[in-house]
Amino acid sequence: MSPETRAVERPVVLGIETSCDETAAAVVARTDDGGTDRILSSIVASQSKLHERWGGVVPEVACRAHLETILPVVQESLAKASVAREQLTGIAATYGPGLVGALLVGLSAAKALAFAWDLPFTAVNHIHGHVYAVRMAHPDAEYPHVVLVASGGHTAIYVSRSPLELRLVGSTVDDAAGEAFDKVGSILGLGYPGGPRVECAAKDGNPKAFAFPRSGFGAGSFDFSFSGIKTAVLYHCRGQNAPKGGALRPDVNVADVAASFQAAMVDVLVERTLAAAAAFRVPTVAISGGVAANGALREALARRAPRSVRVCIPPMSLCTDNAAMIAGLGARRLDAGLEDDLSIEADPTPIRAEV
Ligand code: KG4
Ligand code: ZN
């Protein structure tokens, strides 16, 4: 086979992601050995400034911003990758879970481009994309993987036996981890998004100042509950009978509360993930999703993991929402013949068992 022919046959996939408040497009190509994904471009237009004044993502505002941004972001991703549309071998887009109106924008744009350019199309699950990000960043990591996906909308542990297989083994019964960070950021008056701001405030605080609860469901369960930690922080900062939105008590040390809250979250997330890794006897443990950008979490997982497991943590750009993970997984799906019909609809519901 000549090098020219190989270059044409290699997957070069455009991925589109609009499940929440980032409008993202990326071009990913596979190397000749078929094992490694090369990210030729990954463009992420964040809307966080738009949502900041509301203290959270406003779905209607998110949809309008996606509509305005999607085509320029796609154009930028192709230009940055130096890939003409004739060189693409397929298009992938997130179909769910997420905000249904936001999902519809990226999914419709991708379907329209696939139709107009006569390219195969595949619909990718956003959470599966976060899990696949681990494979993209660490192509040599041995399967099965136990992956904690912790983001603003989801917190769950999966066992992944191959790039295309995923089984849910535990999930939050109430808030997502990122949601708890965002709510505590708001209680402490740090603004939105709370996660990175709580982490920043925690740097000057004492993680042992307060023993916030580490709720669990006993041995054998890999489920999470974060509402107890969040309520404990609320009562600590505002008193038990304070009105909603009341002021912080004057003696509250924001840095100590942030550090103690973060320590409790990290303990629970790491303990449950390592327990799953031990129970399923996997060689690889990983974290992904926006909360995986947290330095204390990354450091604690790497430090507390037994030497028998390899800890794989994607770089920040692959942990937070991005379209490279969608393009990479999309290329795998197309390789496996998992092309989707253009009639496929957005589906906001999370993975309940396995894919
Ligand atoms: O995966 P992601 O970018 O979007 C969703 O799919 O939700 O995750 C966003 C979430 C937000 O709740 C944000 O506060 C949290 O990830 N996050 C963090 C950090 N950076 C982002 N949480 C804790 N520490 C961080 N450094
Ligand atoms: Zn996400």
XYZ file of C-alpha atoms and ligand atoms in Angstrom:
382
model
C 0.000 0.000 0.000
C 1.479 3.389 -0.952
C 1.796 6.146 1.687
C -0.700 8.242 -0.331
C -3.347 5.508 -0.136
C -2.774 5.009 3.583
C -3.203 8.747 4.177
C -6.596 8.676 2.444
C -7.834 5.607 4.347
C -6.816 6.917 7.754
C -9.806 8.258 9.733
C -9.920 12.076 9.910
C -13.025 12.980 11.880
C -14.651 16.311 12.728
C -16.231 16.239 16.192
C -18.815 18.672 17.566
C -19.777 19.114 21.220
C -22.487 21.427 22.620
C -23.975 19.528 25.567
C -23.658 22.339 28.127
C -21.954 25.732 28.012
C -18.943 25.148 25.749
C -19.244 25.279 21.976
C -16.512 22.948 20.747
C -15.246 21.467 17.490
C -12.129 19.383 16.840
C -10.424 17.406 14.114
C -8.802 14.123 15.122
C -6.803 11.792 12.877
C -5.541 8.312 13.630
C -1.874 7.451 13.227
C -0.923 4.760 10.755
C -0.625 1.994 13.356
C -4.281 2.590 14.214
C -3.596 2.974 17.925
C -3.041 6.647 18.585
C -5.342 9.594 18.059
C -3.701 12.802 16.854
C -5.581 15.951 17.805
C -5.097 18.219 14.789
C -7.211 20.978 16.350
C -9.472 21.409 19.372
C -11.412 24.654 19.620
C -13.465 25.422 22.735
C -15.539 28.604 23.015
C -16.576 28.875 26.661
C -19.772 30.684 27.601
C -18.903 30.922 31.298
C -18.723 34.763 31.195
C -22.312 34.822 29.855
C -23.636 32.647 32.675
C -21.542 34.140 35.487
C -24.065 36.828 36.439
C -26.791 34.185 36.877
C -24.603 31.943 39.061
C -25.166 28.925 36.793
C -25.872 27.830 33.225
C -29.118 29.323 31.839
C -30.303 26.842 29.169
C -31.937 29.444 26.906
C -28.842 31.663 26.974
C -26.637 28.613 26.270
C -28.690 27.603 23.188
C -28.564 31.082 21.665
C -24.819 31.352 22.218
C -24.251 27.894 20.657
C -26.270 28.969 17.610
C -24.128 32.066 17.118
C -20.826 30.310 17.696
C -21.133 26.838 16.197
C -20.236 27.529 12.560
C -17.297 29.875 13.285
C -15.945 27.283 15.745
C -16.259 24.491 13.145
C -14.535 26.670 10.532
C -11.758 27.514 12.971
C -11.235 23.834 13.816
C -10.830 22.910 10.139
C -8.551 25.888 9.453
C -6.356 25.205 12.492
C -6.071 21.516 11.516
C -5.257 22.525 7.912
C -7.845 20.005 6.810
C -10.139 20.636 3.853
C -13.607 19.146 4.072
C -12.700 16.731 1.259
C -10.110 15.161 3.573
C -12.646 14.343 6.308
C -13.759 10.731 6.534
C -16.623 11.276 8.969
C -18.474 13.582 11.364
C -19.308 12.913 15.018
C -21.448 14.898 17.439
C -22.623 14.590 21.030
C -26.273 13.457 21.187
C -26.541 13.373 25.004
C -26.647 13.611 27.933
C -26.850 17.353 28.538
C -29.211 20.293 28.054
C -31.538 19.202 25.301
C -31.695 22.598 23.541
C -27.911 22.929 23.657
C -27.405 19.375 22.358
C -29.786 20.064 19.477
C -27.620 22.889 18.127
C -24.431 20.836 17.737
C -26.246 17.674 16.692
C -28.276 19.493 14.010
C -25.200 21.309 12.709
C -23.269 18.028 12.481
C -26.115 16.217 10.732
C -26.518 19.082 8.252
C -22.767 19.062 7.460
C -22.734 15.268 7.094
C -25.668 15.492 4.677
C -24.240 18.409 2.689
C -20.727 16.910 2.488
C -21.967 13.339 2.019
C -19.999 11.960 4.963
C -20.804 9.160 7.403
C -22.206 10.423 10.694
C -22.023 8.968 14.193
C -23.701 10.129 17.415
C -21.485 10.018 20.516
C -22.434 9.826 24.184
C -20.812 12.728 26.071
C -19.905 10.651 29.143
C -18.453 7.907 26.971
C -16.393 10.711 25.387
C -15.006 11.670 28.822
C -14.061 8.002 29.388
C -12.473 7.767 25.931
C -10.379 10.877 26.720
C -8.329 8.594 28.999
C -7.561 6.292 26.021
C -6.638 9.310 23.885
C -4.193 10.668 26.455
C -2.767 7.259 27.424
C -3.035 4.993 24.358
C -0.807 2.338 25.924
C -2.802 2.007 29.185
C -3.934 -1.574 29.623
C -7.675 -2.394 29.676
C -9.960 -2.712 31.607
C -10.003 0.843 32.955
C -11.938 2.066 35.981
C -12.830 5.666 35.198
C -14.390 8.235 37.505
C -16.255 10.830 35.442
C -16.921 13.851 37.649
C -18.438 16.906 36.020
C -21.083 19.566 36.590
C -23.926 17.270 35.583
C -22.648 13.744 36.294
C -20.578 11.826 38.787
C -20.214 8.132 38.149
C -17.712 5.285 38.004
C -17.458 3.103 34.898
C -15.564 -0.021 33.981
C -14.398 0.195 30.379
C -13.144 -3.045 28.769
C -12.298 -1.513 25.394
C -12.676 1.882 23.675
C -16.281 1.062 22.761
C -17.428 -0.690 25.951
C -18.613 0.963 29.127
C -20.432 -0.316 32.217
C -21.833 1.873 34.970
C -20.833 0.581 38.426
C -21.741 3.521 40.671
C -23.148 7.019 40.515
C -24.296 9.913 42.646
C -27.719 9.602 44.224
C -28.113 13.393 44.474
C -25.772 16.216 43.370
C -22.920 15.830 40.900
C -19.460 16.585 42.327
C -19.067 19.687 40.124
C -22.495 20.872 41.203
C -21.411 20.578 44.869
C -18.248 22.609 44.087
C -20.381 25.200 42.275
C -22.882 25.444 45.162
C -20.142 25.774 47.772
C -18.480 28.427 45.595
C -21.760 30.299 45.631
C -22.247 29.881 49.441
C -18.738 31.283 49.947
C -19.448 34.196 47.585
C -16.707 33.111 45.168
C -18.883 33.287 42.032
C -19.364 30.893 39.108
C -18.002 28.411 38.137
C -17.306 27.432 41.727
C -14.917 24.506 41.103
C -11.782 26.387 40.028
C -12.519 29.237 42.456
C -12.947 26.914 45.440
C -9.680 25.212 44.462
C -7.952 28.592 44.294
C -9.353 29.706 47.692
C -8.406 26.321 49.222
C -4.701 26.929 48.463
C -4.492 29.335 51.435
C -6.630 27.226 53.785
C -6.242 24.369 56.243
C -7.858 21.162 54.895
C -8.150 19.822 58.449
C -9.861 22.907 59.897
C -13.345 21.332 59.706
C -14.377 17.678 59.420
C -17.156 17.872 56.833
C -18.995 14.522 56.394
C -17.697 11.836 54.011
C -20.940 9.992 53.243
C -20.786 6.436 51.918
C -23.059 3.497 51.288
C -20.933 0.725 52.761
C -18.596 -1.860 51.267
C -19.439 -2.987 47.749
C -21.251 0.210 46.804
C -19.574 2.679 44.471
C -22.355 5.256 44.761
C -21.889 8.813 45.993
C -23.928 11.376 47.917
C -22.757 14.976 48.124
C -25.805 16.744 49.537
C -24.659 16.096 53.145
C -21.286 17.808 52.572
C -22.953 20.738 50.858
C -25.542 21.195 53.644
C -22.825 20.944 56.313
C -20.915 23.758 54.564
C -24.105 25.826 54.295
C -24.926 25.447 58.024
C -21.321 26.146 58.974
C -21.229 29.346 56.931
C -24.699 30.735 57.511
C -26.162 28.970 60.551
C -28.917 26.338 60.598
C -31.947 28.609 60.281
C -30.494 31.226 57.975
C -32.795 32.382 55.141
C -31.943 31.236 51.611
C -29.277 33.485 50.126
C -28.398 34.900 53.581
C -24.999 36.421 54.343
C -21.885 34.547 55.518
C -21.334 34.588 59.283
C -18.641 37.219 59.963
C -16.216 34.745 61.553
C -16.174 32.366 58.562
C -12.681 31.694 57.235
C -13.346 31.209 53.500
C -9.963 29.598 52.765
C -10.324 27.048 55.594
C -13.893 26.146 54.572
C -12.857 25.800 50.912
C -9.852 23.620 51.831
C -11.855 21.421 54.246
C -14.722 20.994 51.754
C -12.288 20.132 48.962
C -10.523 17.603 51.223
C -13.845 15.873 51.981
C -14.780 15.743 48.279
C -11.352 14.405 47.318
C -11.462 11.738 50.055
C -14.842 10.441 48.882
C -14.023 10.533 45.153
C -10.628 8.860 45.541
C -11.758 6.260 48.096
C -14.704 5.100 45.959
C -12.672 5.042 42.723
C -9.851 3.006 44.255
C -12.383 0.649 45.879
C -13.885 0.004 42.424
C -10.412 -0.535 40.939
C -9.685 -3.123 43.640
C -13.084 -4.846 43.338
C -12.815 -5.212 39.556
C -9.063 -5.949 39.667
C -8.254 -3.552 36.835
C -4.728 -2.522 35.821
C -5.693 1.095 35.062
C -7.551 3.729 37.061
C -8.411 7.165 35.712
C -10.410 10.331 36.237
C -12.048 12.560 33.666
C -14.667 15.334 33.472
C -14.393 18.954 34.633
C -13.735 18.127 38.310
C -10.710 16.060 37.202
C -9.060 19.430 36.528
C -8.806 19.782 40.346
C -5.143 19.618 41.359
C -5.822 18.194 44.855
C -7.904 15.367 43.345
C -5.294 14.561 40.697
C -2.522 14.556 43.268
C -4.469 12.462 45.837
C -5.439 9.775 43.309
C -1.860 9.441 42.104
C -0.524 9.310 45.698
C -3.079 6.942 47.230
C -3.337 4.405 44.419
C -1.594 1.072 45.091
C 1.493 0.381 42.980
C -0.317 -2.431 41.206
C -2.537 0.013 39.290
C -1.484 2.614 36.779
C -3.067 6.033 37.333
C -3.915 7.809 34.088
C -5.131 11.381 34.208
C -5.740 13.214 30.931
C -4.386 16.769 30.589
C -6.805 19.531 31.670
C -7.797 20.271 28.075
C -9.091 16.705 27.676
C -10.746 16.592 31.141
C -13.052 19.580 30.728
C -15.643 19.609 27.941
C -14.053 19.399 24.511
C -14.802 18.004 21.058
C -11.522 16.090 20.602
C -12.876 13.263 22.797
C -16.040 13.228 20.655
C -14.078 13.122 17.383
C -11.721 10.414 18.729
C -14.526 8.161 19.947
C -16.517 8.988 16.798
C -13.637 7.688 14.663
C -13.642 4.421 16.650
C -17.400 4.081 16.219
C -17.162 4.651 12.474
C -14.302 2.110 12.247
C -16.591 -0.413 13.934
C -19.409 0.329 11.484
C -21.471 2.214 14.082
C -22.755 4.830 11.673
C -25.993 6.561 12.763
C -28.956 7.608 10.743
C -29.488 11.365 10.372
C -32.894 10.946 12.044
C -31.240 10.298 15.450
C -32.482 12.698 18.136
C -30.861 14.392 21.128
C -31.260 12.370 24.338
C -30.612 14.182 27.638
C -30.767 11.038 29.836
C -27.565 9.567 31.340
C -26.165 6.054 30.742
C -28.158 3.707 32.993
C -26.242 0.451 32.592
C -23.879 -0.116 29.684
C -23.039 0.798 26.107
O -17.101 18.301 32.334
P -17.393 19.762 32.500
O -16.441 20.745 31.872
O -18.846 20.106 32.009
C -19.942 19.259 32.276
O -20.142 18.293 31.477
O -20.584 19.491 33.329
O -17.470 20.035 34.092
C -17.779 21.300 34.627
C -17.723 21.198 36.147
C -18.212 22.461 36.868
O -19.097 22.096 37.892
C -16.921 23.060 37.413
O -17.104 23.814 38.601
C -16.108 21.810 37.681
O -16.372 20.972 36.576
N -14.672 22.130 37.749
C -13.926 21.958 38.860
C -12.635 22.458 38.554
N -12.639 22.912 37.251
C -13.910 22.692 36.780
N -14.224 21.423 40.063
C -13.243 21.389 40.992
N -11.991 21.880 40.780
C -11.647 22.405 39.586
N -10.408 22.888 39.380
Zn -18.632 16.975 30.470
